[in-house]
Amino acid sequence: MAIEMPRGLPFSVDTFGPNTTTKKTKRHHFLTHAHKDHTVGISPSNVVFPIYSTSLTISLLLQRHPQIDESFFVRIEIGETVVIDDIDGRFKVTAFDANHCPGAVMFLFEGSFGNILHTGDCRLTRDCIHNLPEKYVGRQGQTPKCCLDYVFLDCTFGKSPQRFPTKHSAIRQVISCIWNHPDAPIVYLACDMLGQEDILLEVSRTFGSKIYIDKATNLECYRSLMVISPEIVSENPSSRFHIFSGFPRLYERASAKLAEARSKRQSEPLIIRPSAQWYVCDDEEDGFESVSQVQKQRKVRFDEAVKDEFGVWHVCYSMHSSRDELESAMRVLSPKWVVSTVPSCRAMELDYVKKNCFVSRFSSDDPFWKLLDIDMEVSSADTQTVTLSCCLMSDKDSANSKMEPVIESSTVKKQLLSLSPEKDLPVTLFGRARLSSQMVSDQLHVSQAIHSTRVEKMNLEEVVESLQEDTKQETMEKVSYRSFSSSTSSKETCRDLSGDLRKLYRSMNAPVPRPLPSLMELMNARKRYRKSFNF
């Protein structure tokens, strides 16, 4: 999934769509791998160049778009470093294996903007992490010598608590499943996605047979395999192993194959789907109802293939990191900030992000502010304002987004840096005002400072898409006390609040919250209502 990079950076990664600002604001473009959701927008009429990528990724892309001129691309191979001259200064880019699909890489950017790792789509195993420069990798639980300022992280399975087996273990499960079904005349492998070639290679090597793929119905997969592993491809349908399209209507087509074999009184074919989606998703698939409770319980088994109620055998083969792998990788790298490259800001699900990623960690001269295109050097009075322009959104949502720039004074920035999100307090019925008068005073003084500089919206979610839990709690509090006080005038008071608190509310032109009526008051009001209508 592609997201637009901050405006303070001269480059983009996997962002080529027509609805993005990439072509206007970025001078260098990078492509991590050849999956369609990362190549959206690359076409002869919409090409932006130069595009840096690996030779294999470029070859796969040109197979899909042969009309694109190869001269638009610049090759950068795994382990290779390229120095790029830019009007804002030179910066280095190094490609590292992303352990995702053939040709997929992570990009490490090093320049005046700081040190930034963009993982693209990845499976961050220990070996994958330790291939990065030693200075960025913490050894034996120690902090690395050099901190990454930013990690743009693939959090596809950031919410899933399951621990996925390694790719090698999953491939062995596929082989074992085939060995356990020697009577199956045909083995259908739902492996038509780029990144599952290792499974096909191991099956072909183990059983000494090529794998048939229907060129007419699955041309894209055929072309990809002819680039990556042409030696295992067969166009003879008599081969025992067939590539089976995973989507759409997988279960419908699998049920039809099994029903056909039963009607002819033949041995049933073996249908294997190596994917992690079945293990982490409970949504309805292909028009069938959700799986039963028994099937959900069987999904926790990762050590062997599992047969579902439709006759399809599942193996947990993941090209993305599990949540546990993401946590381990972030503890080793210890970045200052983590941004999810998938929607819903799933980086916030990681414990490392909750404990370590705070705005207060950045000093006024930190590259973080330059990254977001913020000028922290405000020379004149505190009333002078600067515009925060940071766009971190998905490519699909960028066209419909109405994000407005946030205007902040230097005083407000200092207050932002001094606020500590580590001390979260519970949200009560009337917000934090019911907890202590001193705390309310501090909160209201901060609000008054913001009001005095005419800041109408100060929300850290507009900086990096909901990166702090504390901001969410403050938003909930504002909505809570406004809803309870909307029916009252600013002159109404509350007996439960002290005189100082009432003055503070009134000084901010905020209505004093009223308590909910007691049960006795409601009962008495109900009695009076009945008496008034008693004839």
Coordinates of C-alpha atoms in Angstrom, one line a residue:
M1 CA 0.0 0.0 0.0
A2 CA 1.4 3.4 -1.1
I3 CA 1.4 6.5 1.1
E4 CA 2.6 9.9 0.2
M5 CA 5.9 10.9 1.8
P6 CA 6.2 14.1 3.9
R7 CA 6.7 17.3 1.9
G8 CA 10.1 17.9 3.4
L9 CA 11.5 14.9 1.4
P10 CA 12.7 15.1 -2.2
F11 CA 11.6 11.6 -3.0
S12 CA 8.6 9.3 -3.1
V13 CA 8.2 5.6 -2.6
D14 CA 5.5 3.5 -4.4
T15 CA 3.4 6.6 -5.2
F16 CA 2.5 7.0 -8.8
G17 CA -1.2 7.5 -8.8
P18 CA -2.9 10.4 -10.8
N19 CA -4.5 11.7 -7.6
T20 CA -1.2 12.2 -5.7
T21 CA 0.9 15.3 -5.4
T22 CA 4.0 13.2 -6.2
K23 CA 4.7 14.6 -9.7
K24 CA 4.6 18.2 -8.5
T25 CA 6.6 17.9 -5.3
K26 CA 9.0 15.0 -5.7
R27 CA 12.0 14.8 -7.9
H28 CA 13.1 11.2 -7.4
H29 CA 10.8 8.1 -7.4
F30 CA 11.4 4.6 -5.9
L31 CA 9.6 1.3 -6.5
T32 CA 9.9 -1.4 -3.8
H33 CA 8.4 -4.3 -5.8
A34 CA 6.0 -5.2 -8.6
H35 CA 2.7 -6.0 -6.9
K36 CA -0.1 -4.1 -8.5
D37 CA -1.1 -2.1 -5.4
H38 CA 2.4 -0.5 -5.4
T39 CA 2.6 0.2 -9.1
V40 CA -0.8 1.9 -9.5
G41 CA -0.4 4.9 -11.8
I42 CA 2.7 3.7 -13.7
S43 CA 1.6 4.0 -17.4
P44 CA 3.0 5.6 -20.5
S45 CA 0.6 8.5 -20.1
N46 CA 1.3 9.0 -16.4
V47 CA 4.9 7.9 -16.0
V48 CA 7.2 9.9 -13.6
F49 CA 10.9 9.4 -13.9
P50 CA 13.5 8.4 -13.0
I51 CA 12.1 5.4 -11.2
Y52 CA 14.7 3.5 -9.1
S53 CA 14.1 -0.3 -8.7
T54 CA 15.7 -3.7 -9.0
S55 CA 16.3 -5.3 -12.4
L56 CA 13.8 -8.1 -11.6
T57 CA 11.1 -5.7 -10.5
I58 CA 11.6 -3.7 -13.7
S59 CA 11.5 -6.8 -15.8
L60 CA 8.2 -7.9 -14.2
L61 CA 6.7 -4.5 -14.6
L62 CA 7.7 -4.3 -18.3
Q63 CA 6.0 -7.7 -18.8
R64 CA 2.8 -6.1 -17.6
H65 CA 3.3 -2.8 -19.4
P66 CA 5.5 -3.5 -22.5
Q67 CA 4.6 -0.1 -23.9
I68 CA 6.7 1.7 -21.2
D69 CA 10.1 2.8 -22.2
E70 CA 12.8 1.0 -20.2
S71 CA 14.9 4.1 -20.1
F72 CA 12.5 5.6 -17.5
F73 CA 14.1 3.2 -14.9
V74 CA 17.3 3.3 -13.0
R75 CA 18.5 -0.1 -11.6
I76 CA 19.6 -0.5 -8.0
E77 CA 20.3 -4.0 -6.8
I78 CA 20.2 -5.5 -3.3
G79 CA 23.1 -4.3 -1.3
E80 CA 23.9 -1.5 -3.7
T81 CA 24.2 2.1 -2.6
V82 CA 23.4 5.0 -5.0
V83 CA 24.4 8.6 -4.3
I84 CA 21.8 11.0 -5.7
D85 CA 22.4 14.7 -6.4
D86 CA 19.5 16.9 -5.4
I87 CA 19.1 20.7 -5.3
D88 CA 18.7 20.4 -1.5
G89 CA 21.8 18.4 -1.1
R90 CA 23.1 14.9 -1.8
F91 CA 21.6 11.8 -0.2
K92 CA 22.4 8.1 -0.3
V93 CA 20.0 5.3 -1.0
T94 CA 20.8 1.6 -0.3
A95 CA 18.5 -1.4 -1.2
F96 CA 18.1 -4.3 1.1
D97 CA 16.2 -7.6 0.7
A98 CA 12.6 -7.2 1.9
N99 CA 11.9 -11.0 2.1
H100 CA 8.5 -10.4 0.4
C101 CA 8.5 -11.4 -3.3
P102 CA 11.1 -11.7 -6.1
G103 CA 12.8 -8.4 -6.5
A104 CA 11.3 -6.8 -3.4
V105 CA 13.5 -4.4 -1.5
M106 CA 13.6 -2.0 1.4
F107 CA 15.1 1.4 0.9
L108 CA 17.4 3.1 3.4
F109 CA 17.7 6.9 2.8
E110 CA 20.5 8.9 4.5
G111 CA 20.8 12.6 4.0
S112 CA 20.3 16.0 5.6
F113 CA 16.7 15.1 6.3
G114 CA 17.9 12.2 8.6
N115 CA 18.0 8.5 8.3
I116 CA 14.8 6.9 6.9
L117 CA 14.0 3.2 6.3
H118 CA 11.0 2.5 4.0
T119 CA 10.2 -1.3 4.2
G120 CA 7.7 -1.4 1.4
D121 CA 6.0 -4.8 1.9
C122 CA 8.3 -7.0 3.9
R123 CA 8.7 -10.1 6.2
L124 CA 11.1 -8.8 8.8
T125 CA 12.9 -11.9 10.0
R126 CA 16.1 -11.8 12.2
D127 CA 18.3 -12.3 9.1
C128 CA 16.5 -9.6 7.2
I129 CA 17.1 -7.1 10.0
H130 CA 20.7 -8.0 10.5
N131 CA 21.4 -7.3 6.8
L132 CA 21.0 -3.6 7.6
P133 CA 24.1 -1.5 8.5
E134 CA 25.5 -2.5 11.9
K135 CA 25.2 1.0 13.3
Y136 CA 21.4 0.9 13.0
V137 CA 21.0 -2.5 14.6
G138 CA 21.0 -2.9 18.4
R139 CA 23.1 -5.9 19.6
Q140 CA 22.2 -8.0 22.6
G141 CA 19.4 -5.7 23.8
Q142 CA 21.5 -2.5 23.5
T143 CA 20.5 0.7 21.8
P144 CA 22.0 1.0 18.3
K145 CA 24.8 3.4 17.7
C146 CA 22.8 5.5 15.3
C147 CA 19.0 5.9 15.5
L148 CA 16.7 5.8 12.6
D149 CA 14.6 8.9 12.5
Y150 CA 11.7 7.4 10.6
V151 CA 10.6 3.8 9.7
F152 CA 7.8 3.5 7.2
L153 CA 6.6 0.1 8.2
D154 CA 4.5 -2.6 6.6
C155 CA 1.9 -3.2 9.3
T156 CA -0.5 -5.5 7.2
F157 CA -0.8 -8.0 10.1
G158 CA 0.0 -5.5 12.9
K159 CA -3.3 -6.2 14.6
S160 CA -3.0 -10.0 14.5
P161 CA -1.7 -11.8 17.6
Q162 CA -0.8 -15.0 15.8
R163 CA 2.8 -16.1 15.4
F164 CA 3.3 -17.2 11.8
P165 CA 5.6 -20.1 10.9
T166 CA 8.6 -19.3 8.8
K167 CA 8.4 -19.5 5.0
H168 CA 10.6 -22.6 5.0
S169 CA 8.3 -24.3 7.6
A170 CA 5.2 -23.5 5.6
I171 CA 6.7 -24.9 2.4
R172 CA 7.5 -28.1 4.3
Q173 CA 3.8 -28.3 5.3
V174 CA 2.8 -28.1 1.7
I175 CA 5.1 -30.9 0.8
S176 CA 3.9 -33.1 3.7
C177 CA 0.3 -32.5 2.7
I178 CA 1.0 -33.7 -0.8
W179 CA 2.8 -36.8 0.5
N180 CA -0.2 -37.6 2.7
H181 CA -2.5 -37.7 -0.3
P182 CA -0.8 -40.1 -2.8
D183 CA -4.2 -41.0 -4.4
A184 CA -5.0 -37.5 -5.5
P185 CA -4.7 -37.6 -9.3
I186 CA -4.3 -33.8 -9.5
V187 CA -2.8 -31.3 -7.0
Y188 CA -4.2 -27.8 -7.4
L189 CA -1.8 -25.2 -5.9
A190 CA -3.4 -21.8 -5.3
C191 CA -0.1 -20.1 -5.9
D192 CA -0.7 -17.6 -8.7
M193 CA 0.5 -14.6 -6.7
L194 CA 3.9 -13.0 -7.1
G195 CA 5.9 -14.2 -4.1
Q196 CA 4.8 -17.8 -3.9
E197 CA 7.3 -19.1 -6.5
D198 CA 9.4 -20.7 -3.7
I199 CA 6.6 -23.1 -3.1
L200 CA 6.3 -24.1 -6.7
L201 CA 10.1 -24.5 -7.0
E202 CA 10.2 -26.8 -4.0
V203 CA 7.2 -28.9 -5.1
S204 CA 8.8 -29.3 -8.6
R205 CA 12.2 -30.2 -7.2
T206 CA 10.7 -32.7 -4.6
F207 CA 8.4 -34.6 -6.9
G208 CA 10.4 -34.2 -10.1
S209 CA 7.6 -32.7 -12.1
K210 CA 6.9 -29.5 -13.9
I211 CA 3.8 -27.4 -13.0
Y212 CA 1.0 -26.7 -15.5
I213 CA -0.4 -23.3 -15.9
D214 CA -3.2 -22.4 -18.2
K215 CA -1.8 -19.6 -20.3
A216 CA -5.2 -18.5 -21.6
T217 CA -6.8 -18.0 -18.3
N218 CA -3.8 -16.9 -16.2
L219 CA -1.6 -15.0 -18.5
E220 CA -0.1 -12.7 -15.9
C221 CA 1.1 -15.5 -13.7
Y222 CA 2.5 -17.3 -16.7
R223 CA 4.5 -14.3 -17.8
S224 CA 5.9 -13.8 -14.2
L225 CA 7.0 -17.4 -13.9
M226 CA 8.7 -17.2 -17.3
V227 CA 10.8 -14.4 -16.0
I228 CA 11.5 -15.9 -12.5
S229 CA 11.5 -19.7 -13.0
P230 CA 10.8 -20.8 -16.6
E231 CA 12.3 -24.2 -15.9
I232 CA 9.3 -25.4 -13.8
V233 CA 6.6 -24.2 -16.2
S234 CA 4.6 -26.8 -18.2
E235 CA 1.9 -26.2 -20.8
N236 CA 0.9 -29.8 -20.8
P237 CA -2.4 -30.3 -18.8
S238 CA -1.6 -34.0 -18.1
S239 CA 0.9 -32.9 -15.4
R240 CA -0.2 -33.8 -11.9
F241 CA 0.5 -30.3 -10.5
H242 CA -1.7 -27.4 -11.6
I243 CA -1.6 -23.8 -10.6
F244 CA -5.1 -22.8 -9.3
S245 CA -6.2 -19.2 -9.3
G246 CA -6.7 -18.1 -5.7
F247 CA -9.2 -15.3 -6.5
P248 CA -11.9 -14.6 -7.2
R249 CA -14.5 -17.3 -6.1
L250 CA -11.9 -19.7 -4.8
Y251 CA -14.4 -21.8 -2.7
E252 CA -16.9 -21.9 -5.5
R253 CA -14.4 -23.3 -8.0
A254 CA -12.9 -25.7 -5.5
S255 CA -16.4 -27.1 -4.6
A256 CA -17.1 -27.5 -8.4
K257 CA -13.8 -29.5 -8.8
L258 CA -14.6 -31.8 -5.9
A259 CA -18.2 -32.3 -7.0
E260 CA -17.1 -33.2 -10.5
A261 CA -14.8 -35.9 -9.2
R262 CA -17.5 -37.4 -7.0
S263 CA -20.0 -37.4 -9.9
K264 CA -17.5 -39.4 -12.0
R265 CA -16.6 -41.6 -9.0
Q266 CA -13.0 -40.6 -9.2
S267 CA -10.5 -39.8 -6.5
E268 CA -10.8 -36.3 -5.3
P269 CA -8.2 -33.8 -6.3
L270 CA -6.0 -32.1 -3.6
I271 CA -6.5 -28.3 -3.4
I272 CA -3.9 -26.4 -1.3
R273 CA -4.0 -22.7 -0.5
P274 CA -0.8 -21.4 1.0
S275 CA -1.8 -18.0 2.5
A276 CA -2.1 -16.2 5.9
Q277 CA -5.4 -14.5 5.0
W278 CA -7.5 -17.5 6.1
Y279 CA -5.8 -17.5 9.5
V280 CA -6.3 -13.8 10.3
C281 CA -9.6 -13.0 8.6
D282 CA -13.1 -14.1 9.8
D283 CA -14.9 -12.1 7.2
E284 CA -17.1 -13.7 4.5
E285 CA -15.2 -14.8 1.5
D286 CA -16.4 -15.5 -2.1
G287 CA -20.1 -15.2 -1.2
F288 CA -20.0 -18.0 1.4
E289 CA -21.0 -17.6 5.0
S290 CA -18.4 -17.1 7.7
V291 CA -16.6 -20.2 8.9
S292 CA -18.0 -22.1 11.8
Q293 CA -16.8 -21.9 15.4
V294 CA -15.0 -25.2 15.0
Q295 CA -13.1 -23.9 11.9
K296 CA -12.1 -20.8 13.9
Q297 CA -10.6 -23.0 16.6
R298 CA -8.7 -25.0 14.0
K299 CA -7.1 -21.8 12.6
V300 CA -4.8 -21.6 15.6
R301 CA -2.9 -24.7 14.3
F302 CA 0.2 -23.5 12.4
D303 CA 2.3 -26.7 12.4
E304 CA 0.3 -28.6 9.7
A305 CA -2.1 -28.1 6.8
V306 CA -5.8 -27.6 7.9
K307 CA -8.8 -28.6 5.8
D308 CA -11.8 -26.3 5.8
E309 CA -15.4 -27.1 5.4
F310 CA -15.2 -26.6 1.6
G311 CA -12.5 -29.2 1.1
V312 CA -9.6 -26.7 0.7
W313 CA -6.4 -27.4 2.6
H314 CA -4.8 -24.3 4.1
V315 CA -1.1 -23.6 5.0
C316 CA -0.1 -20.4 6.8
Y317 CA 2.4 -19.0 4.3
S318 CA 2.9 -15.3 5.0
M319 CA 4.8 -12.7 2.9
H320 CA 4.2 -10.1 5.6
S321 CA 5.5 -9.8 9.2
S322 CA 3.4 -10.9 12.1
R323 CA 2.8 -8.5 15.0
D324 CA 5.4 -10.4 17.0
E325 CA 8.0 -10.0 14.2
L326 CA 7.3 -6.3 13.9
E327 CA 7.7 -5.8 17.7
S328 CA 11.0 -7.7 17.7
A329 CA 12.3 -5.7 14.7
M330 CA 11.4 -2.3 16.2
R331 CA 13.1 -3.2 19.5
V332 CA 16.3 -4.0 17.6
L333 CA 16.2 -0.9 15.4
S334 CA 14.8 1.5 18.0
P335 CA 13.5 4.2 15.6
K336 CA 12.3 7.6 16.8
W337 CA 9.1 7.4 14.8
V338 CA 7.1 4.7 13.1
V339 CA 4.5 5.3 10.3
S340 CA 2.3 2.5 9.0
T341 CA 2.2 2.1 5.2
V342 CA -1.3 0.5 5.4
P343 CA -4.5 2.3 6.2
S344 CA -6.0 2.6 9.7
C345 CA -2.7 3.7 11.2
R346 CA -1.9 0.1 12.4
A347 CA 1.5 1.2 13.8
M348 CA -0.4 2.4 16.8
E349 CA -1.2 -1.2 17.6
L350 CA 2.5 -1.9 18.3
D351 CA 3.6 -1.8 21.9
Y352 CA 6.9 -0.3 20.8
V353 CA 5.1 2.7 19.2
K354 CA 2.9 3.3 22.3
K355 CA 5.9 3.4 24.6
N356 CA 8.6 5.2 22.6
C357 CA 7.2 7.3 19.8
F358 CA 6.4 10.8 21.2
V359 CA 6.8 14.3 19.8
S360 CA 8.6 15.2 23.0
R361 CA 11.6 13.2 21.9
F362 CA 12.4 15.7 19.2
S363 CA 14.4 18.8 20.0
S364 CA 13.9 22.1 18.1
D365 CA 16.9 21.3 15.8
D366 CA 15.9 17.7 15.1
P367 CA 15.6 16.7 11.4
F368 CA 12.1 15.6 12.3
W369 CA 10.8 19.1 11.8
K370 CA 12.6 19.5 8.5
L371 CA 11.1 16.2 7.4
L372 CA 7.6 17.7 8.0
D373 CA 8.5 20.9 6.3
I374 CA 8.3 22.9 9.6
D375 CA 10.5 25.9 10.2
M376 CA 11.2 25.8 14.0
E377 CA 13.4 28.9 13.8
V378 CA 10.7 31.5 14.5
S379 CA 12.6 34.8 14.9
S380 CA 9.9 37.3 15.7
A381 CA 7.2 37.4 18.4
D382 CA 5.2 34.4 19.5
T383 CA 2.3 35.5 17.4
Q384 CA 4.2 34.7 14.3
T385 CA 2.8 31.6 12.7
V386 CA 4.2 28.8 10.5
T387 CA 2.2 26.3 8.4
L388 CA 2.5 22.6 9.1
S389 CA 2.3 20.8 5.8
C390 CA 2.5 17.0 6.1
C391 CA 0.6 14.6 4.0
L392 CA 0.8 11.0 5.1
M393 CA -2.3 9.3 3.6
S394 CA -3.1 6.4 1.4
D395 CA -3.0 6.9 -2.3
K396 CA -6.7 5.9 -2.6
D397 CA -7.8 8.4 0.1
S398 CA -5.7 11.3 -1.1
A399 CA -8.2 12.5 -3.7
N400 CA -11.1 12.7 -1.2
S401 CA -9.1 14.0 1.7
K402 CA -9.9 17.5 2.9
M403 CA -7.0 17.8 5.3
E404 CA -6.4 21.5 6.2
P405 CA -3.0 22.8 7.2
V406 CA -2.5 23.2 11.0
I407 CA -1.2 26.6 12.1
E408 CA 0.8 26.7 15.2
S409 CA 2.8 29.4 17.0
S410 CA 6.2 28.8 18.5
T411 CA 4.7 28.9 22.0
V412 CA 2.2 26.1 21.1
K413 CA 5.1 24.0 19.7
K414 CA 7.0 24.3 23.0
Q415 CA 3.8 23.3 24.8
L416 CA 3.5 20.3 22.5
L417 CA 7.0 19.2 23.3
S418 CA 6.4 19.6 27.0
L419 CA 3.2 17.5 27.1
S420 CA 4.0 13.9 28.1
P421 CA 1.6 11.3 26.7
E422 CA 3.1 8.7 29.1
K423 CA 0.8 9.8 32.0
D424 CA -2.7 8.9 30.6
L425 CA -5.6 9.6 32.9
P426 CA -9.0 8.0 32.7
V427 CA -11.9 9.8 31.0
T428 CA -14.7 10.6 33.5
L429 CA -18.2 11.7 32.9
F430 CA -17.2 15.4 32.7
G431 CA -13.7 14.8 31.4
R432 CA -10.6 15.4 33.6
A433 CA -12.2 18.3 35.4
R434 CA -13.6 16.0 38.0
L435 CA -10.2 14.6 39.0
S436 CA -8.4 17.6 40.4
S437 CA -8.6 21.4 40.2
Q438 CA -4.9 21.8 39.6
M439 CA -5.0 19.5 36.6
V440 CA -8.0 21.3 35.1
S441 CA -6.2 24.6 35.6
D442 CA -3.2 23.4 33.7
Q443 CA -5.4 22.0 30.9
L444 CA -7.4 25.1 30.6
H445 CA -4.4 27.4 30.6
V446 CA -3.0 25.4 27.6
S447 CA -6.3 25.7 25.9
Q448 CA -6.3 29.4 26.5
A449 CA -2.9 29.8 25.0
I450 CA -4.0 28.0 21.9
H451 CA -7.1 30.2 21.8
S452 CA -5.1 33.3 22.1
T453 CA -3.1 32.4 18.9
R454 CA -6.3 31.7 17.1
V455 CA -5.6 28.0 16.7
E456 CA -8.9 26.3 16.0
K457 CA -7.7 22.8 15.4
M458 CA -4.6 21.3 17.1
N459 CA -4.7 17.6 16.7
L460 CA -1.7 15.4 16.4
E461 CA -3.6 13.0 14.3
E462 CA -3.3 15.6 11.4
V463 CA 0.5 15.4 11.8
V464 CA 1.0 11.6 11.6
E465 CA -2.5 10.0 11.4
S466 CA -3.5 9.3 15.1
L467 CA 0.0 8.7 16.4
Q468 CA -0.7 9.4 20.1
E469 CA -3.4 7.9 22.4
D470 CA -3.5 11.1 24.5
T471 CA -4.9 13.1 21.6
K472 CA -7.7 10.7 21.2
Q473 CA -8.7 11.0 24.8
E474 CA -8.7 14.8 24.7
T475 CA -11.0 14.7 21.7
M476 CA -13.4 12.3 23.5
E477 CA -13.4 14.7 26.5
K478 CA -14.3 17.7 24.4
V479 CA -17.2 15.9 22.7
S480 CA -18.3 14.5 26.1
Y481 CA -18.6 17.8 28.0
R482 CA -20.0 19.7 25.1
S483 CA -22.8 17.2 24.6
F484 CA -23.8 17.4 28.2
S485 CA -23.6 21.1 28.4
S486 CA -25.3 22.1 25.1
S487 CA -28.7 22.4 26.6
T488 CA -27.5 24.7 29.4
S489 CA -26.5 28.4 29.3
S490 CA -23.1 29.6 30.5
K491 CA -24.7 31.0 33.7
E492 CA -25.7 27.6 35.0
T493 CA -23.6 26.2 37.8
C494 CA -22.9 22.9 39.4
R495 CA -23.0 22.3 43.1
D496 CA -20.3 19.6 42.8
L497 CA -17.7 21.9 41.4
S498 CA -15.8 24.4 43.5
G499 CA -15.9 28.2 42.9
D500 CA -12.4 28.2 41.3
L501 CA -13.4 25.6 38.8
R502 CA -16.6 27.5 37.9
K503 CA -14.5 30.7 37.3
L504 CA -12.1 28.7 35.1
Y505 CA -14.9 27.5 32.9
R506 CA -16.4 30.9 32.7
S507 CA -13.1 32.5 31.8
M508 CA -12.9 30.3 28.8
N509 CA -16.5 31.1 27.8
A510 CA -17.3 27.4 28.4
P511 CA -20.6 26.3 30.0
V512 CA -20.3 24.7 33.4
P513 CA -21.2 21.1 33.2
R514 CA -24.3 19.9 35.0
P515 CA -24.4 16.5 36.8
L516 CA -26.9 13.9 35.7
P517 CA -30.1 13.9 37.9
S518 CA -30.2 11.4 40.7
L519 CA -32.6 8.4 40.6
M520 CA -34.8 10.0 43.3
E521 CA -35.1 13.2 41.2
L522 CA -36.2 11.2 38.2
M523 CA -38.7 9.2 40.3
N524 CA -40.2 12.4 41.8
A525 CA -40.4 14.1 38.4
R526 CA -42.3 11.0 37.1
K527 CA -44.8 11.2 40.0
R528 CA -45.4 14.9 39.4
Y529 CA -46.0 14.2 35.7
R530 CA -48.7 11.6 36.6
K531 CA -50.4 13.9 39.1
S532 CA -50.7 16.8 36.6
F533 CA -52.7 14.6 34.3
N534 CA -54.9 13.0 37.0
F535 CA -58.5 14.1 36.4

